[in-house]
Coordinates of C-alpha atoms and ligand atoms in Angstrom, one line a residue:
M1 CA 4.6 -79.8 16.8
A2 CA 5.9 -82.4 18.9
H3 CA 6.0 -86.2 17.8
K4 CA 3.6 -88.2 19.9
V5 CA 5.4 -91.5 20.6
I6 CA 4.6 -94.9 21.9
F7 CA 8.1 -96.7 22.9
D8 CA 7.8 -100.4 22.8
T9 CA 10.8 -101.9 24.2
D10 CA 12.4 -104.7 26.1
P11 CA 15.2 -103.0 28.3
G12 CA 17.8 -103.5 27.9
V13 CA 20.7 -101.7 28.2
D14 CA 20.5 -99.9 24.6
D15 CA 16.9 -99.5 25.2
A16 CA 17.6 -97.5 28.4
M17 CA 19.6 -94.9 26.6
A18 CA 16.8 -94.6 23.9
L19 CA 14.3 -94.2 26.6
L20 CA 16.3 -91.4 27.9
F21 CA 16.6 -89.7 24.8
L22 CA 13.0 -89.7 24.0
H23 CA 12.0 -88.5 27.6
R24 CA 14.6 -85.6 27.3
H25 CA 13.9 -84.3 23.4
P26 CA 11.9 -81.5 23.3
E27 CA 10.1 -82.2 20.1
V28 CA 9.0 -85.7 21.5
D29 CA 5.6 -86.2 23.4
L30 CA 6.0 -89.7 25.2
L31 CA 2.6 -91.0 25.4
G32 CA 3.6 -94.5 26.7
I33 CA 6.1 -97.4 27.2
T34 CA 5.2 -100.7 26.2
T35 CA 7.2 -103.7 27.3
V36 CA 8.0 -107.0 25.5
F37 CA 10.0 -109.9 26.3
G38 CA 13.6 -110.1 24.4
N39 CA 16.4 -109.2 26.4
A40 CA 14.9 -110.8 29.5
A41 CA 11.5 -112.4 30.3
I42 CA 8.7 -109.8 30.4
E43 CA 8.6 -109.6 34.2
I44 CA 12.3 -108.3 34.4
T45 CA 11.8 -106.0 31.1
T46 CA 8.7 -104.4 32.6
R47 CA 10.3 -104.0 36.0
N48 CA 13.1 -102.4 34.5
A49 CA 10.9 -100.2 32.6
L50 CA 9.2 -99.0 35.8
F51 CA 12.6 -98.6 37.4
L52 CA 13.9 -96.3 34.5
K53 CA 10.6 -94.4 34.8
R54 CA 10.9 -94.1 38.4
E55 CA 14.6 -92.8 38.3
W56 CA 14.2 -90.4 35.5
N57 CA 10.7 -89.1 36.4
I58 CA 9.2 -90.2 33.3
P59 CA 5.5 -89.3 33.3
A60 CA 4.4 -92.0 30.6
P61 CA 2.8 -95.0 31.7
V62 CA 4.3 -98.4 31.2
A63 CA 2.1 -101.2 29.9
K64 CA 3.2 -104.7 30.1
G65 CA 3.2 -106.8 26.8
A66 CA 3.9 -110.2 25.4
N67 CA 6.0 -113.0 26.9
E68 CA 5.3 -115.7 24.1
T69 CA 5.8 -115.4 20.4
F70 CA 3.1 -114.6 18.1
D71 CA 3.1 -118.2 17.0
P72 CA 3.1 -119.9 20.6
A73 CA 4.1 -123.2 18.9
R74 CA 7.7 -121.7 18.0
P75 CA 10.2 -122.7 20.5
H76 CA 11.8 -120.4 23.3
A77 CA 14.7 -118.6 21.8
G78 CA 16.5 -117.9 25.3
W79 CA 17.6 -114.8 27.0
P80 CA 20.8 -112.9 26.0
T81 CA 22.2 -112.6 29.7
F82 CA 25.9 -112.5 28.1
V83 CA 24.8 -109.2 26.4
H84 CA 22.5 -107.2 29.0
G85 CA 23.2 -109.3 32.2
D86 CA 20.9 -111.6 34.3
D87 CA 18.7 -108.3 35.4
G88 CA 18.7 -106.9 31.7
L89 CA 20.3 -103.9 32.9
G90 CA 23.9 -104.8 33.1
N91 CA 23.8 -106.4 36.6
I92 CA 23.5 -103.1 38.5
G93 CA 21.3 -104.8 41.0
V94 CA 18.0 -103.5 40.1
P95 CA 15.3 -103.6 42.9
D96 CA 12.6 -106.2 42.7
D97 CA 10.0 -103.9 44.0
I98 CA 9.9 -100.7 42.2
G99 CA 6.7 -99.2 43.8
I100 CA 4.8 -98.4 40.7
D101 CA 1.8 -100.2 39.0
P102 CA 1.8 -100.7 35.3
D103 CA -1.2 -99.6 33.3
P104 CA -3.9 -102.1 33.8
R105 CA -4.2 -102.7 30.0
P106 CA -2.1 -105.2 28.2
A107 CA 0.6 -103.6 25.9
H108 CA -1.2 -104.2 22.5
Q109 CA -4.5 -102.8 23.9
F110 CA -2.7 -99.7 25.0
I111 CA -1.3 -99.3 21.6
V112 CA -4.7 -99.8 20.0
D113 CA -6.3 -97.3 22.3
T114 CA -3.6 -94.7 22.1
V115 CA -3.4 -94.8 18.3
R116 CA -7.3 -94.7 18.0
A117 CA -7.4 -91.8 20.3
N118 CA -4.9 -89.8 18.2
P119 CA -5.5 -90.6 14.6
G120 CA -2.6 -89.8 12.1
E121 CA -0.3 -88.5 14.9
V122 CA 1.3 -91.7 16.7
T123 CA 4.5 -92.8 16.0
I124 CA 5.4 -96.2 17.2
V125 CA 9.1 -96.9 17.9
A126 CA 9.5 -100.5 18.6
V127 CA 13.1 -101.8 19.7
G128 CA 12.4 -105.2 21.0
R129 CA 10.7 -108.4 19.3
M130 CA 7.7 -107.4 17.1
T131 CA 5.0 -109.4 19.4
N132 CA 3.3 -106.5 20.7
L133 CA 2.8 -104.9 17.3
A134 CA 1.7 -107.9 15.8
N135 CA -0.8 -108.7 18.6
A136 CA -2.1 -105.0 18.3
L137 CA -2.5 -105.2 14.5
K138 CA -4.2 -108.7 14.6
A139 CA -6.7 -107.4 17.3
A140 CA -7.5 -104.0 15.4
P141 CA -6.3 -103.9 11.9
D142 CA -7.6 -100.5 11.6
I143 CA -4.6 -99.2 13.3
A144 CA -2.7 -99.7 10.3
G145 CA -4.3 -96.7 8.5
L146 CA -4.2 -94.6 11.8
V147 CA -0.6 -94.6 12.8
K148 CA 1.5 -91.9 11.6
Q149 CA 4.5 -94.1 11.2
V150 CA 6.1 -97.3 12.7
V151 CA 9.7 -96.8 13.3
I152 CA 11.6 -100.4 14.2
M153 CA 14.9 -101.3 15.5
G154 CA 15.7 -104.8 13.9
G155 CA 16.8 -106.8 11.2
A156 CA 19.9 -107.0 8.8
F157 CA 19.3 -106.4 5.3
Y158 CA 22.6 -105.9 3.5
C159 CA 24.8 -107.1 6.2
P160 CA 25.2 -110.2 8.5
G161 CA 23.0 -110.7 11.4
N162 CA 24.2 -110.7 15.1
I163 CA 22.3 -113.7 16.7
T164 CA 23.1 -115.9 13.7
P165 CA 25.0 -115.1 10.4
A166 CA 21.6 -114.5 8.9
A167 CA 19.5 -112.9 11.5
E168 CA 19.4 -109.8 13.8
A169 CA 18.1 -110.7 17.4
N170 CA 14.8 -108.6 17.7
I171 CA 13.5 -110.2 14.5
H172 CA 15.1 -113.7 15.2
G173 CA 13.0 -113.9 18.7
D174 CA 9.7 -113.7 16.8
P175 CA 10.0 -113.9 13.0
E176 CA 6.1 -114.7 12.4
A177 CA 5.4 -111.5 14.2
A178 CA 7.9 -109.4 12.2
D179 CA 6.6 -111.1 8.9
F180 CA 3.1 -110.1 10.0
I181 CA 3.8 -106.4 10.7
F182 CA 6.5 -105.9 7.7
T183 CA 3.5 -107.2 5.2
A184 CA 0.9 -105.0 6.5
G185 CA -0.1 -101.8 5.0
W186 CA 1.3 -99.3 7.4
P187 CA 4.3 -97.0 7.0
I188 CA 7.5 -98.6 8.2
V189 CA 11.2 -97.3 8.5
V190 CA 13.8 -99.8 9.8
A191 CA 17.0 -99.1 11.6
G192 CA 18.6 -102.5 11.0
L193 CA 22.2 -103.6 11.8
D194 CA 23.2 -102.0 8.4
V195 CA 23.2 -98.6 10.3
T196 CA 23.4 -99.5 14.1
T197 CA 26.7 -101.3 13.5
K198 CA 28.0 -98.1 12.2
T199 CA 27.1 -96.0 15.1
H200 CA 29.7 -96.6 17.7
M201 CA 29.6 -94.8 21.0
K202 CA 33.2 -95.1 22.9
R203 CA 33.2 -95.3 26.6
H204 CA 35.1 -92.0 27.0
F205 CA 32.2 -90.2 25.1
L206 CA 29.7 -91.8 27.6
D207 CA 32.0 -90.7 30.4
D208 CA 32.0 -87.1 29.3
M209 CA 28.2 -87.2 29.0
A210 CA 28.1 -88.4 32.4
V211 CA 30.2 -85.7 33.9
R212 CA 27.8 -83.1 32.3
G213 CA 24.6 -84.9 32.7
G214 CA 25.0 -85.7 36.5
K215 CA 23.2 -88.7 38.3
D216 CA 20.7 -89.4 35.5
V217 CA 23.3 -90.0 32.9
E218 CA 25.6 -91.6 35.6
L219 CA 23.0 -94.3 36.1
L220 CA 23.2 -94.8 32.2
Q221 CA 26.9 -95.2 32.6
R222 CA 26.7 -97.8 35.3
V223 CA 24.1 -99.8 33.3
S224 CA 26.4 -99.8 30.0
D225 CA 29.7 -101.1 31.6
F226 CA 28.6 -104.6 31.3
Y227 CA 27.4 -104.1 27.9
I228 CA 30.7 -102.3 26.9
K229 CA 32.5 -105.2 28.1
F230 CA 30.5 -107.6 25.7
Y231 CA 31.0 -105.5 22.7
A232 CA 34.8 -105.6 23.2
H233 CA 34.8 -108.0 20.1
A234 CA 33.1 -105.4 17.8
V235 CA 33.9 -101.9 19.0
E236 CA 37.3 -101.0 20.7
D237 CA 36.0 -99.7 24.4
G238 CA 32.5 -98.7 23.3
M239 CA 29.3 -100.1 22.3
L240 CA 26.6 -100.1 19.6
V241 CA 23.7 -97.9 20.5
H242 CA 20.9 -99.8 18.3
D243 CA 17.9 -98.5 19.8
S244 CA 18.8 -95.1 20.0
C245 CA 19.3 -94.9 16.1
A246 CA 15.6 -95.6 15.6
C247 CA 14.7 -93.0 18.2
V248 CA 17.1 -90.4 16.5
Y249 CA 15.4 -90.9 13.3
V250 CA 12.1 -89.8 14.6
V251 CA 13.5 -86.2 15.2
A252 CA 16.3 -86.1 12.5
P253 CA 15.4 -88.2 9.7
E254 CA 17.9 -86.5 7.4
L255 CA 20.8 -88.4 9.2
F256 CA 19.7 -91.5 7.5
T257 CA 19.8 -92.7 4.0
L258 CA 16.7 -94.8 3.0
R259 CA 16.0 -97.7 0.6
S260 CA 12.5 -98.5 -0.7
G261 CA 10.9 -102.0 -1.0
P262 CA 8.7 -104.7 0.4
I263 CA 10.3 -106.8 3.2
R264 CA 9.8 -110.4 4.1
V265 CA 11.1 -112.4 7.0
V266 CA 12.2 -115.9 6.6
C267 CA 10.4 -118.0 9.1
G268 CA 12.2 -121.4 9.8
G269 CA 15.3 -123.1 8.6
I270 CA 18.8 -122.2 8.4
A271 CA 18.1 -118.6 7.7
D272 CA 15.4 -118.4 10.5
G273 CA 14.5 -114.5 11.0
Q274 CA 16.5 -113.2 8.1
T275 CA 14.9 -109.8 6.7
I276 CA 14.9 -109.5 3.0
Q277 CA 14.0 -106.6 1.3
K278 CA 13.1 -106.4 -2.5
P279 CA 14.6 -102.9 -3.5
D280 CA 11.8 -101.2 -5.7
D281 CA 14.7 -100.1 -8.3
M282 CA 15.5 -103.6 -9.2
Q283 CA 13.7 -106.2 -11.5
F284 CA 12.8 -109.8 -10.3
G285 CA 10.8 -112.6 -11.5
A286 CA 7.6 -113.4 -9.8
S287 CA 8.2 -113.7 -5.7
L288 CA 6.4 -113.7 -2.6
W289 CA 7.4 -109.8 -2.3
D290 CA 5.0 -109.1 -5.0
G291 CA 1.8 -107.0 -4.2
M292 CA 3.4 -106.0 -0.7
A293 CA 3.5 -102.5 0.1
P294 CA 7.0 -100.8 0.3
K295 CA 8.8 -100.1 3.5
Q296 CA 11.9 -97.9 4.1
V297 CA 15.2 -99.6 5.0
M298 CA 18.1 -97.4 6.4
V299 CA 21.3 -98.3 4.5
D300 CA 23.3 -95.5 5.6
V301 CA 23.8 -93.1 8.7
Q302 CA 25.7 -90.0 9.5
S303 CA 26.7 -91.7 12.9
D304 CA 28.9 -88.5 14.2
K305 CA 25.7 -86.6 13.9
V306 CA 23.6 -89.0 15.5
L307 CA 26.1 -89.3 18.6
D308 CA 26.2 -85.7 18.8
L309 CA 22.4 -85.4 19.0
L310 CA 22.3 -88.2 21.4
S311 CA 25.1 -86.6 23.6
R312 CA 23.3 -83.1 23.6
T313 CA 19.9 -84.2 24.1
I314 CA 20.6 -86.7 27.0
A315 CA 23.4 -84.8 28.7
G316 CA 22.9 -80.9 27.8
Ligands
LIG401 O1 20.0 -106.7 17.9 C1 19.9 -105.5 18.6 C2 18.8 -105.4 19.4 O2 18.5 -106.5 20.3 C3 18.4 -104.2 20.3 O3 17.2 -104.0 20.4 C4 18.8 -104.8 21.7 O4 18.2 -103.9 22.7 C5 18.4 -106.2 21.7 O5 16.9 -106.1 21.9
LIG402 CA1 16.0 -103.4 22.6

């Protein structure tokens, strides 16, 4: 039976590849795309999601989400234009008017309605800030018991962050939202930098995918050029496919090693946005992790197999 998926995203170059993977994978039934601010403002990430939907003929609706942090008093974190470009898709010149309307509901309401309509069946894959999830859970706490699972790209557990030494960008952009969803009683699996920084896609690998995949993958290749140049400091002529790791987990969980334990997020101070797990197999004194339901953190990955699955699914 296909995995019913809601993709919560801030496209975003690596978000684009992840979306094409979900769209093309035969065991995924993509029910909806919900947008969130992060790699750019919500008007831009939503426009980009509609653009990718149009270019790739994706039937799933796009619902526009949050442009404000869960705690509105939190100062604005800024846009990573140096990573994803001014247009959020590598400065390829995305048109302003896509000619498709978003779903009339806000993203968090789309999530609530879709989860309630498919009890026990929906996997939410969230690869931007956790704001839409937090808003959905706050509005409808019952969805915690109705989702199949929540798979997240975010956090840095046993390694440094990428936006500060302590924090990963998706969590750093809305730490209060992240702590709210991590401490709720729903099943969460997290693809953090521990595994995504081990998953390098080289330019020649993407070029080969584009040769096989034709114009749809050529779009991905054009979108990725700016991002590959940004990643020169970390990957030799290649990039990190963060968001795709979370999507691959949905269909191939055996490619990842998990560690179980509750997760808290630091909200404020020098380590703002840091994600900290209390591993179930270790003993500590009393702490603010006590009584919280365990979550699963990916600590290792068979990255060659992840890349191979991405390539075969996206480009044939
Ligand atoms: O830290 C990587 C994450 O931040 C990815 O989801 C990327 O798209 C950005 O949102
Ligand atoms: Ca993203």
